[in-house]
mmCIF file of C-alpha atoms and ligand atoms in Angstrom:
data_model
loop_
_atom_site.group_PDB
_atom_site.id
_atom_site.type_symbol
_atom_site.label_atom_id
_atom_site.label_comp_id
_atom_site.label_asym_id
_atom_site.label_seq_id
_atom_site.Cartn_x
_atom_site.Cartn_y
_atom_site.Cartn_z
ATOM 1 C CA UNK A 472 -0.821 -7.579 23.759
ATOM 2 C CA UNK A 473 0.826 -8.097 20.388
ATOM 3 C CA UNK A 474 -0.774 -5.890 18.082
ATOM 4 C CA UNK A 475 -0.199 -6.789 14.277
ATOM 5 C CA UNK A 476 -1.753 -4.348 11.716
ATOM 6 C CA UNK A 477 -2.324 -5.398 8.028
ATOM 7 C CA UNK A 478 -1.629 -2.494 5.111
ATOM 8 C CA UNK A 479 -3.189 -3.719 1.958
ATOM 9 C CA UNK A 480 -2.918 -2.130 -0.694
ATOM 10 C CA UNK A 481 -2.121 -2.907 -4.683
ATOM 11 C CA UNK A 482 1.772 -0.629 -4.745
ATOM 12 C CA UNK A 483 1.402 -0.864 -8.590
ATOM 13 C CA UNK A 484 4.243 0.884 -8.030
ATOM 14 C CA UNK A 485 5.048 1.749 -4.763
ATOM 15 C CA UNK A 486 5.441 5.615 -3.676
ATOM 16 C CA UNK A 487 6.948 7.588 -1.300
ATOM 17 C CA UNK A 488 3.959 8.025 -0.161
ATOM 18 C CA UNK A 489 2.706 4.414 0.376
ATOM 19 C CA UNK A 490 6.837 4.188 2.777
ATOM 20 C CA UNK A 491 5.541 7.141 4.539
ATOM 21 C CA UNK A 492 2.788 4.984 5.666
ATOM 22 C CA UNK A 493 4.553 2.176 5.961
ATOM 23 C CA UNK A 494 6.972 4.068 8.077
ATOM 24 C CA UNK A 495 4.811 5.684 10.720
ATOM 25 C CA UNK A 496 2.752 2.393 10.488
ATOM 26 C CA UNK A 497 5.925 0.635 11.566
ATOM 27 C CA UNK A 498 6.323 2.769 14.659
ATOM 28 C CA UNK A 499 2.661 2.479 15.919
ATOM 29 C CA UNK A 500 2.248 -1.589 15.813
ATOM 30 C CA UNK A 501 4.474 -4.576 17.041
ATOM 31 C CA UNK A 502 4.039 -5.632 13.780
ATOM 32 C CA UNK A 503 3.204 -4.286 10.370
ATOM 33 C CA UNK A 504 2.223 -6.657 7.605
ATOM 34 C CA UNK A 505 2.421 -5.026 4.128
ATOM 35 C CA UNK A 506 0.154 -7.121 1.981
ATOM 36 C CA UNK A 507 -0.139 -6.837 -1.994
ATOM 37 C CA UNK A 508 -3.433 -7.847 -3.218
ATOM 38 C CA UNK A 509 -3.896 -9.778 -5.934
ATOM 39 C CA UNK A 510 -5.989 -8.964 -9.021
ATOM 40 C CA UNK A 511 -6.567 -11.616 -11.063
ATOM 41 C CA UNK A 512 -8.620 -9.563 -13.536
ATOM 42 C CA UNK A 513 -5.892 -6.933 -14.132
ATOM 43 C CA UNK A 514 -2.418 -7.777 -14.535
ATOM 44 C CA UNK A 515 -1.142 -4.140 -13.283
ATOM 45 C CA UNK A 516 1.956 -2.174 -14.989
ATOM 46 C CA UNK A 517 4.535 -4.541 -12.807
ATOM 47 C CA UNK A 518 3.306 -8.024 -11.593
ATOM 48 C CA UNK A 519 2.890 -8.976 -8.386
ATOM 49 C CA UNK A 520 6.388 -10.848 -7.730
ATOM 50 C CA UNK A 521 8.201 -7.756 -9.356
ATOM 51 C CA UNK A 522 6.137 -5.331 -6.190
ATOM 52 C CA UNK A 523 6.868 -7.680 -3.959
ATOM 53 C CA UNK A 524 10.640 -7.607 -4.567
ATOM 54 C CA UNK A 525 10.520 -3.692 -4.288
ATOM 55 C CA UNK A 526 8.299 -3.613 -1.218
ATOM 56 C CA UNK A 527 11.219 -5.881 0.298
ATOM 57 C CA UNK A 528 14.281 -4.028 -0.810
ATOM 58 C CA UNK A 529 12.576 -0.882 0.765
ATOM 59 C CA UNK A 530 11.543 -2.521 3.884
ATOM 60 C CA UNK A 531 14.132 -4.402 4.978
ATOM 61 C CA UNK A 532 15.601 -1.637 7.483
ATOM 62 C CA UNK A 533 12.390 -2.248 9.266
ATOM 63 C CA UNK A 534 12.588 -5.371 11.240
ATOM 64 C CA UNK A 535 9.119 -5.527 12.387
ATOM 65 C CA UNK A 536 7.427 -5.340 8.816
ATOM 66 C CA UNK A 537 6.819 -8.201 6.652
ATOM 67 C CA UNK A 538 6.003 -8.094 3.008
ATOM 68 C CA UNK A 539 3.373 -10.356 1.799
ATOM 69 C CA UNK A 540 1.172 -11.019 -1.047
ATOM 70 C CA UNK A 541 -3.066 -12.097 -0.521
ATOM 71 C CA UNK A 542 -5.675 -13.243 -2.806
ATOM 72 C CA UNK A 543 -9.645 -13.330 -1.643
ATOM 73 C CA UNK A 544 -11.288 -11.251 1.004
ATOM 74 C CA UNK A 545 -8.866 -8.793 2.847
ATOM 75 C CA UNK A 546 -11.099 -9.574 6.509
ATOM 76 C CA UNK A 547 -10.716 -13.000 5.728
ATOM 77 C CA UNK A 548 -6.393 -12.612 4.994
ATOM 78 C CA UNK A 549 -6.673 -10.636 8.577
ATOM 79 C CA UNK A 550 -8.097 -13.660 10.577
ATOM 80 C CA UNK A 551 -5.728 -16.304 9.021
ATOM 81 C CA UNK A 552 -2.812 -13.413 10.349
ATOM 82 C CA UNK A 553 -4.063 -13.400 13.725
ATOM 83 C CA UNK A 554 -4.615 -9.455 13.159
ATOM 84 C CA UNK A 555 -7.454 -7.258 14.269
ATOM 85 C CA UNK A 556 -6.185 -3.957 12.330
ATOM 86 C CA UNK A 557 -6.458 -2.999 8.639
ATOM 87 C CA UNK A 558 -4.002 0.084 8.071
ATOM 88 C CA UNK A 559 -5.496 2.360 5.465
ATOM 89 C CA UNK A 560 -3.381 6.486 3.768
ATOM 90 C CA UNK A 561 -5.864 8.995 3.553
ATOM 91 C CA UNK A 562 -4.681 11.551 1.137
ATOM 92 C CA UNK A 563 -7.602 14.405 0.313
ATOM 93 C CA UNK A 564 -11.490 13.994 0.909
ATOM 94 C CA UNK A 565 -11.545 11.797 -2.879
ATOM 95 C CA UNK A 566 -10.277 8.981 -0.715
ATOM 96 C CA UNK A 567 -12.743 9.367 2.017
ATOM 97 C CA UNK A 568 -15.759 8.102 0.064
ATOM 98 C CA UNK A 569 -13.641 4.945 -1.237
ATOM 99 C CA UNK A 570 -12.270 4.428 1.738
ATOM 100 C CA UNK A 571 -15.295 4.804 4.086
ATOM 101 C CA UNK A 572 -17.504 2.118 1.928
ATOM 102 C CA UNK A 573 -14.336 -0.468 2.297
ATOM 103 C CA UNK A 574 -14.356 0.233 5.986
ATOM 104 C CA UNK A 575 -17.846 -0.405 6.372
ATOM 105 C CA UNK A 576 -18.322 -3.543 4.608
ATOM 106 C CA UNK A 577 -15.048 -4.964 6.384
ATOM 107 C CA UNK A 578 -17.121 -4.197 9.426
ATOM 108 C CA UNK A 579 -20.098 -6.527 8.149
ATOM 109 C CA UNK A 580 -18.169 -9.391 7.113
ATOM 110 C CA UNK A 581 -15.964 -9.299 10.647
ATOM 111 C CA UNK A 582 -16.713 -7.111 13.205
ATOM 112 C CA UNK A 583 -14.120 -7.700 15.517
ATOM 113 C CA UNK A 584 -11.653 -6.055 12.911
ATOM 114 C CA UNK A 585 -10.951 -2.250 12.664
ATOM 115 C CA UNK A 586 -9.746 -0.099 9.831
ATOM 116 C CA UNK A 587 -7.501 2.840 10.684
ATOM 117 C CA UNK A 588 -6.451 5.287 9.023
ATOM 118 C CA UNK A 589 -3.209 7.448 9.037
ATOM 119 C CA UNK A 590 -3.555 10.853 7.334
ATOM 120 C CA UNK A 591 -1.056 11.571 4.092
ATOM 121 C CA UNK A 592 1.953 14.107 4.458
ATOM 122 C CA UNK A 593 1.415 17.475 3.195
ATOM 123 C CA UNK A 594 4.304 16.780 0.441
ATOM 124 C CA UNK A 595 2.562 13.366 -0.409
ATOM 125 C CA UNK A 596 -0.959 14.120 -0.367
ATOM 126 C CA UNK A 597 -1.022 14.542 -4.040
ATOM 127 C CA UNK A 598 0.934 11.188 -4.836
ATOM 128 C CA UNK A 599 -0.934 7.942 -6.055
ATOM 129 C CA UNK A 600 0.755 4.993 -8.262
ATOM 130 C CA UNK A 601 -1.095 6.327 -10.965
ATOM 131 C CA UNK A 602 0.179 9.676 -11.232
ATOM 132 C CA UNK A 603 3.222 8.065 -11.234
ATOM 133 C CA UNK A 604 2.522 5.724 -14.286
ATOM 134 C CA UNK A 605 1.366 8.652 -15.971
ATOM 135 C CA UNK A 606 4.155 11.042 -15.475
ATOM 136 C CA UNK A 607 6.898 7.823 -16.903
ATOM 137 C CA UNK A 608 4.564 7.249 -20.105
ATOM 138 C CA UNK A 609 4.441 10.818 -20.879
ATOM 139 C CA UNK A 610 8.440 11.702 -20.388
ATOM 140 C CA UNK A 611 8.530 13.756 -16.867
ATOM 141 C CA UNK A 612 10.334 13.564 -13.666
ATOM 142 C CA UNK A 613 8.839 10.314 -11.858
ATOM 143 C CA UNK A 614 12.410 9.680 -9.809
ATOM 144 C CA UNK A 615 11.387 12.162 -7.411
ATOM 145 C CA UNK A 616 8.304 10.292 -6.585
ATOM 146 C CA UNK A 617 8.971 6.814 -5.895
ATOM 147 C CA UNK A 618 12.047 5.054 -4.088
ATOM 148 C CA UNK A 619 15.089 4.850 -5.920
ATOM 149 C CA UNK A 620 14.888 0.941 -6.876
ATOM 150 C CA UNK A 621 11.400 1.567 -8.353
ATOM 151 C CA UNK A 622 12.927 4.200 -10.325
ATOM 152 C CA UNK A 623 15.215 1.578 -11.949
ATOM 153 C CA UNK A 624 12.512 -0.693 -12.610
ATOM 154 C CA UNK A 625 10.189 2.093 -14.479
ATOM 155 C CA UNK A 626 13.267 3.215 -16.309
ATOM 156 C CA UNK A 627 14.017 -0.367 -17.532
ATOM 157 C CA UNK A 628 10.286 -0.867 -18.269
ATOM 158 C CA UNK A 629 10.061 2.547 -19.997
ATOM 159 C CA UNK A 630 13.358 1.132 -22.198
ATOM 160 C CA UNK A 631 11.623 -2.200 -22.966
HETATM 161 P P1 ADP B 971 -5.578 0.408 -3.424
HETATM 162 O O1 ADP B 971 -5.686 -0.109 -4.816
HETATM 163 O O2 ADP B 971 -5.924 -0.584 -2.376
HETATM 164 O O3 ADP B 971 -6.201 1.761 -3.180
HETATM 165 P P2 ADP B 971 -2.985 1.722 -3.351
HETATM 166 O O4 ADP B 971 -1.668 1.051 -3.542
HETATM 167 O O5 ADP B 971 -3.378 2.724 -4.372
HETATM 168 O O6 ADP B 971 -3.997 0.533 -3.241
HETATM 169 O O7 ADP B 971 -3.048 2.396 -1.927
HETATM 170 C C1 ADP B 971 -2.931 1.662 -0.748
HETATM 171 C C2 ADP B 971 -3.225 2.552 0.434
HETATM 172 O O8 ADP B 971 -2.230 3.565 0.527
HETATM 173 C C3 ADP B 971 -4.564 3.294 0.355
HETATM 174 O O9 ADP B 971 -5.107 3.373 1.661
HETATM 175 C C4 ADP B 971 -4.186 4.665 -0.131
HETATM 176 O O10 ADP B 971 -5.108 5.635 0.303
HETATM 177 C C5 ADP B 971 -2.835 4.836 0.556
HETATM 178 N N1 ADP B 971 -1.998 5.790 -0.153
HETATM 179 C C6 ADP B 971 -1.677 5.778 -1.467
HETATM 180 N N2 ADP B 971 -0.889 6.827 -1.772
HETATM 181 C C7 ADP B 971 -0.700 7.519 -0.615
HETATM 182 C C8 ADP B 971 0.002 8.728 -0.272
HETATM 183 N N3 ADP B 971 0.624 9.450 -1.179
HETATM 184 N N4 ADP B 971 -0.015 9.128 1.031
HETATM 185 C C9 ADP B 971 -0.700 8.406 1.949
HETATM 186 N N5 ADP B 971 -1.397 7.275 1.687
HETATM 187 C C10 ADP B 971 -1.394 6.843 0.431
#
């Protein structure tokens, strides 16, 4: 069986914590599709094409992820990927209530797909992309939190 898991997600930016999933993800499916949804009602701190770039630099040591970008109904992106499995992070019981609605309406629209979910590090279970937008605008240390070629790109927005 070829088992190819999709891990949406928006990566407005991406974190160390979202690789950490992408990592482990990487090592428990043939295939792991990274997808970047698209919001057409919020244009997000980088655009799409700009997280798509980073996602790739930071994934190409992985050979069986792809990086790839969705509009429309996540269950709806699975079936046209031939995959069965929606990768989810769950950091502390906040994301459970989110993340447990999701699940279940994925369920109604397409039963034959299954969310899983993969349980934050310790070290990252704090971390969102917001945090991380917040810490840049107000001056503090957001290097330590995101890879180092998103780093680049915040400075070069925060210089802009
Ligand atoms: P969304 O807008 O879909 O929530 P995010 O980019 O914020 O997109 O998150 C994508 C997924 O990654 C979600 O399942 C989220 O819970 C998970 N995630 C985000 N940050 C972390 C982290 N620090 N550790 C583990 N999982 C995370």
């Amino acid at each position: 069986m070829n088992r190819t898991a999709i891990y949406p997600g928006s990566f407005d930016p991406l974190t160390n914590g979202h690789m950490d999933i992408i990592e482990r993800g990487s090592h428990l499916f043939d295939r792991l599709i990274v997808a970047v949804g698209i919001n057409t009602e919020k244009p997000g701190y980088f655009s799409v094409e700009e997280r798509l770039e980073d996602l790739r630099v930071c994934c190409a040591k992985m050979p069986n992820v792809e990086v790839a970008s969705f509009e429309g109904l996540l269950v709806e992106y699975a079936r046209s990927r031939n995959s069965r499995i929606l990768l989810r992070g769950l950091r502390a019981i906040s994301d459970y209530d989110y993340e447990f609605r999701i699940a279940l309406a994925n369920r109604r629209l397409a039963a034959e797909v299954e969310t899983v979910f993969l349980i934050a590090r310790e070290e990252y279970s704090f971390l969102a992309s917001s945090v991380v937008r917040e810490v840049a605008k107000f001056g503090g240390d957001y290097a330590q939190f995101v890879p180092e070629n998103v780093a680049k790109r915040i400075e070069n927005r925060l210089k802009s």
